[in-house]
Short mmCIF file of C-alpha atoms in Angstrom, two decimals:
data_model
loop_
_atom_site.label_atom_id
_atom_site.label_comp_id
_atom_site.label_asym_id
_atom_site.label_seq_id
_atom_site.Cartn_x
_atom_site.Cartn_y
_atom_site.Cartn_z
CA UNK A 27 -12.14 29.62 4.67
CA UNK A 28 -8.77 28.93 6.72
CA UNK A 29 -5.55 29.80 4.83
CA UNK A 30 -2.21 29.03 6.12
CA UNK A 31 0.98 30.88 4.64
CA UNK A 32 4.71 30.12 5.26
CA UNK A 33 7.10 32.51 4.19
CA UNK A 34 9.97 32.07 2.92
CA UNK A 35 9.17 28.84 1.05
CA UNK A 36 12.96 28.21 1.20
CA UNK A 37 15.85 29.25 3.39
CA UNK A 38 19.62 28.64 3.53
CA UNK A 39 21.79 29.51 6.57
CA UNK A 40 25.34 28.36 7.82
CA UNK A 41 25.68 25.83 10.55
CA UNK A 42 25.32 27.43 14.12
CA UNK A 43 22.76 30.07 13.06
CA UNK A 44 19.48 30.27 14.62
CA UNK A 45 16.43 29.46 12.55
CA UNK A 46 13.24 31.49 12.46
CA UNK A 47 10.32 29.87 10.69
CA UNK A 48 7.13 31.80 10.26
CA UNK A 49 3.69 30.72 10.05
CA UNK A 50 0.54 32.77 9.59
CA UNK A 51 -3.28 32.02 9.38
CA UNK A 52 -6.31 33.97 8.54
CA UNK A 53 -8.73 32.53 10.85
CA UNK A 54 -7.94 33.19 14.62
CA UNK A 55 -10.60 30.50 15.78
CA UNK A 56 -8.09 27.74 16.06
CA UNK A 57 -7.88 24.82 18.65
CA UNK A 58 -4.10 24.16 18.33
CA UNK A 59 -1.14 24.82 15.98
CA UNK A 60 1.11 22.17 15.24
CA UNK A 61 4.67 22.04 13.56
CA UNK A 62 6.10 19.10 11.44
CA UNK A 63 9.35 18.18 9.97
CA UNK A 64 9.29 16.21 6.45
CA UNK A 65 12.55 14.71 5.15
CA UNK A 66 12.43 14.31 1.28
CA UNK A 67 10.17 11.38 0.30
CA UNK A 68 9.42 10.65 3.86
CA UNK A 69 6.50 11.10 6.29
CA UNK A 70 5.73 13.71 8.89
CA UNK A 71 7.07 13.93 12.08
CA UNK A 72 5.36 15.85 14.79
CA UNK A 73 7.81 18.47 16.49
CA UNK A 74 5.47 20.75 18.70
CA UNK A 75 2.00 21.25 19.36
CA UNK A 76 0.66 24.34 20.82
CA UNK A 77 -2.77 24.75 22.38
CA UNK A 78 -4.88 27.84 21.56
CA UNK A 79 -4.67 28.62 25.47
CA UNK A 80 -0.82 28.78 25.03
CA UNK A 81 1.71 31.22 23.83
CA UNK A 82 4.74 28.78 23.51
CA UNK A 83 6.12 25.20 23.67
CA UNK A 84 9.77 24.28 23.96
CA UNK A 85 11.53 21.13 23.22
CA UNK A 86 15.18 21.07 23.13
CA UNK A 87 16.62 23.55 20.72
CA UNK A 88 12.94 24.05 19.17
CA UNK A 89 10.86 26.81 20.54
CA UNK A 90 7.33 27.64 19.02
CA UNK A 91 5.27 30.74 19.96
CA UNK A 92 1.55 31.43 19.04
CA UNK A 93 0.14 34.71 18.84
CA UNK A 94 -3.51 34.05 17.91
CA UNK A 95 -4.95 37.50 18.01
CA UNK A 96 -2.46 38.33 14.92
CA UNK A 97 -2.69 34.81 13.08
CA UNK A 98 1.09 34.22 13.58
CA UNK A 99 3.39 31.27 14.88
CA UNK A 100 7.04 31.36 14.92
CA UNK A 101 9.36 28.13 15.19
CA UNK A 102 12.73 29.08 16.43
CA UNK A 103 15.41 26.35 16.15
CA UNK A 104 18.56 27.44 18.13
CA UNK A 105 22.09 26.77 16.91
CA UNK A 106 21.26 24.92 13.60
CA UNK A 107 22.99 21.88 12.43
CA UNK A 108 23.10 20.12 8.99
CA UNK A 109 20.73 17.49 10.34
CA UNK A 110 18.10 20.03 10.46
CA UNK A 111 17.88 20.35 7.03
CA UNK A 112 14.20 19.41 6.01
CA UNK A 113 10.92 20.95 5.24
CA UNK A 114 9.05 22.38 8.03
CA UNK A 115 5.29 22.45 7.91
CA UNK A 116 2.90 24.21 10.21
CA UNK A 117 -0.73 23.26 10.57
CA UNK A 118 -3.85 24.49 12.56
CA UNK A 119 -6.87 22.93 13.83
CA UNK A 120 -9.85 24.80 13.36
CA UNK A 121 -12.46 25.07 16.22
CA UNK A 122 -15.08 22.21 16.09
CA UNK A 123 -13.01 19.84 14.01
CA UNK A 124 -10.04 17.79 13.80
CA UNK A 125 -8.94 18.47 10.21
CA UNK A 126 -5.41 20.03 9.91
CA UNK A 127 -4.95 22.95 7.49
CA UNK A 128 -1.66 22.84 6.38
CA UNK A 129 0.96 25.62 5.17
CA UNK A 130 3.10 25.17 1.99
CA UNK A 131 6.05 24.84 4.27
CA UNK A 132 9.60 26.14 4.30
CA UNK A 133 12.39 24.19 2.87
CA UNK A 134 15.41 24.61 5.06
CA UNK A 135 19.08 23.84 4.23
CA UNK A 136 21.79 24.22 6.81
CA UNK A 137 25.09 24.27 5.30
CA UNK A 138 28.29 22.91 7.31
CA UNK B 24 6.57 1.69 19.84
CA UNK B 25 3.66 3.95 19.16
CA UNK B 26 3.28 4.14 15.41
CA UNK B 27 0.96 4.54 12.39
CA UNK B 28 1.72 2.13 9.70
CA UNK B 29 0.93 2.05 6.13
CA UNK B 30 1.02 -0.32 3.32
CA UNK B 31 2.44 -0.59 0.65
CA UNK B 32 4.96 2.06 0.99
CA UNK B 33 5.25 2.17 -2.91
CA UNK B 34 2.62 1.15 -5.53
CA UNK B 35 2.57 1.53 -9.34
CA UNK B 36 -0.55 0.48 -10.98
CA UNK B 37 -2.67 0.96 -13.87
CA UNK B 38 -6.05 3.01 -14.62
CA UNK B 39 -9.06 1.29 -13.25
CA UNK B 40 -7.47 -1.55 -11.30
CA UNK B 41 -8.95 -1.28 -7.72
CA UNK B 42 -6.47 -0.99 -4.80
CA UNK B 43 -6.59 -0.60 -1.18
CA UNK B 44 -3.73 1.00 0.96
CA UNK B 45 -3.91 -0.10 4.66
CA UNK B 46 -3.38 2.05 7.71
CA UNK B 47 -3.17 0.67 11.31
CA UNK B 48 -2.47 2.54 14.53
CA UNK B 49 -1.38 0.97 17.83
CA UNK B 50 -2.18 3.99 20.13
CA UNK B 51 -6.15 3.01 20.55
CA UNK B 52 -6.91 6.59 19.04
CA UNK B 53 -10.27 7.11 18.01
CA UNK B 54 -9.62 9.90 15.40
CA UNK B 55 -8.03 8.72 12.03
CA UNK B 56 -7.83 10.42 8.79
CA UNK B 57 -6.14 10.37 5.20
CA UNK B 58 -4.27 13.19 3.45
CA UNK B 59 -2.79 13.37 -0.03
CA UNK B 60 0.39 15.54 -0.91
CA UNK B 61 0.83 17.07 -4.43
CA UNK B 62 3.55 19.69 -5.49
CA UNK B 63 1.89 22.99 -5.20
CA UNK B 64 -1.05 22.21 -3.57
CA UNK B 65 0.22 20.70 -0.22
CA UNK B 66 -1.59 18.43 2.00
CA UNK B 67 -5.16 17.90 1.57
CA UNK B 68 -7.87 15.92 3.63
CA UNK B 69 -9.32 13.11 1.71
CA UNK B 70 -11.46 11.45 4.53
CA UNK B 71 -11.55 11.11 8.19
CA UNK B 72 -13.22 9.11 10.96
CA UNK B 73 -14.01 9.94 14.36
CA UNK B 74 -14.74 6.59 15.60
CA UNK B 75 -15.47 2.94 14.50
CA UNK B 76 -18.10 2.98 11.71
CA UNK B 77 -18.19 6.92 11.71
CA UNK B 78 -16.56 8.27 8.55
CA UNK B 79 -16.95 11.75 6.69
CA UNK B 80 -15.57 13.38 3.44
CA UNK B 81 -12.56 15.92 3.78
CA UNK B 82 -11.75 18.39 1.26
CA UNK B 83 -10.94 15.89 -1.68
CA UNK B 84 -12.97 12.77 -1.41
CA UNK B 85 -13.77 12.07 -5.16
CA UNK B 86 -12.74 9.08 -6.34
CA UNK B 87 -12.06 7.38 -2.71
CA UNK B 88 -13.74 5.16 -0.39
CA UNK B 89 -12.97 4.44 3.37
CA UNK B 90 -14.05 2.19 6.09
CA UNK B 91 -13.54 1.93 9.57
CA UNK B 92 -14.46 -1.47 11.02
CA UNK B 93 -12.15 -1.71 13.77
CA UNK B 94 -10.48 1.13 15.76
CA UNK B 95 -7.08 0.44 14.76
CA UNK B 96 -7.78 0.14 10.95
CA UNK B 97 -8.60 2.98 8.41
CA UNK B 98 -7.93 1.55 4.90
CA UNK B 99 -8.12 3.78 1.85
CA UNK B 100 -9.79 2.27 -1.26
CA UNK B 101 -9.51 3.33 -4.75
CA UNK B 102 -12.12 1.40 -7.00
CA UNK B 103 -11.06 2.82 -10.23
CA UNK B 104 -7.91 4.65 -9.89
CA UNK B 105 -7.01 7.44 -12.44
CA UNK B 106 -3.78 9.14 -13.17
CA UNK B 107 -4.88 12.21 -11.48
CA UNK B 108 -4.59 10.20 -8.26
CA UNK B 109 -0.95 9.80 -8.50
CA UNK B 110 0.23 11.32 -5.19
CA UNK B 111 1.67 10.87 -1.89
CA UNK B 112 -0.68 9.60 0.59
CA UNK B 113 -0.53 9.82 4.38
CA UNK B 114 -2.65 8.22 7.13
CA UNK B 115 -2.74 10.12 10.46
CA UNK B 116 -4.37 9.34 14.02
CA UNK B 117 -4.99 10.96 17.18
CA UNK B 118 -7.20 11.17 20.46
CA UNK B 119 -10.53 12.24 19.63
CA UNK B 120 -11.10 16.28 20.08
CA UNK B 121 -13.40 17.18 22.62
CA UNK B 122 -14.68 20.62 24.38
CA UNK B 123 -11.92 23.16 23.44
CA UNK B 124 -9.19 20.88 23.03
CA UNK B 125 -7.75 18.77 20.14
CA UNK B 126 -4.62 16.61 20.15
CA UNK B 127 -1.47 16.03 18.32
CA UNK B 128 -1.76 14.02 15.28
CA UNK B 129 0.60 11.35 14.35
CA UNK B 130 1.30 10.50 10.66
CA UNK B 131 2.24 7.34 9.14
CA UNK B 132 5.50 7.14 6.79
CA UNK B 133 3.53 7.59 3.43
CA UNK B 134 2.39 5.61 0.38
CA UNK B 135 3.68 6.86 -2.97
CA UNK B 136 1.04 5.79 -5.40
CA UNK B 137 1.51 6.31 -9.01
CA UNK B 138 -1.28 5.38 -11.81
CA UNK B 139 -0.59 4.89 -15.25
#
């Protein structure tokens, strides 16, 4: 059974510092990995999608890497801003299916 | 604007009173699914649909029904809601996976359901 873990569960950083969010998964047979952002009481906003054949994806200040063999992905957010405060979720899709298996999320607070 | 919409956004109901949460997408996506989010348990899939008239159970289907009569709509039905179905519900959609590729999934804004 695929398990996805995000450590730490919560993170607080001063504005301007780079954020490093970790995601690990137990089964390397995945199709892709997707990072989401969730604001309190709100829906999920897709940030980045990495296909299993890719090693990284970039969008603006966001960069996500994927190492399938070690079962890890890292989301980097450069020069954090208070508006980056949210919960960040990673999710994987296992081969031969489209179900997202989610990690528990990392709650991020960026202090002004 | 490409989006997934859900209605209602908030609902308080009583045990046993049938309800339907609607989900609609305007991206011509084949794949649609429902998740529930609970503190400490995260997001779990309830049901999914690969295309019109094709639905299947996810991880926590008990107490729920779905239908997919049109490509754009995927309603979630609770025929006899119970308090343990109090949760935040999300609908999602994507292009249909094929070969060794799957596609970015888009989520609706969520429906907060309270069953008393």
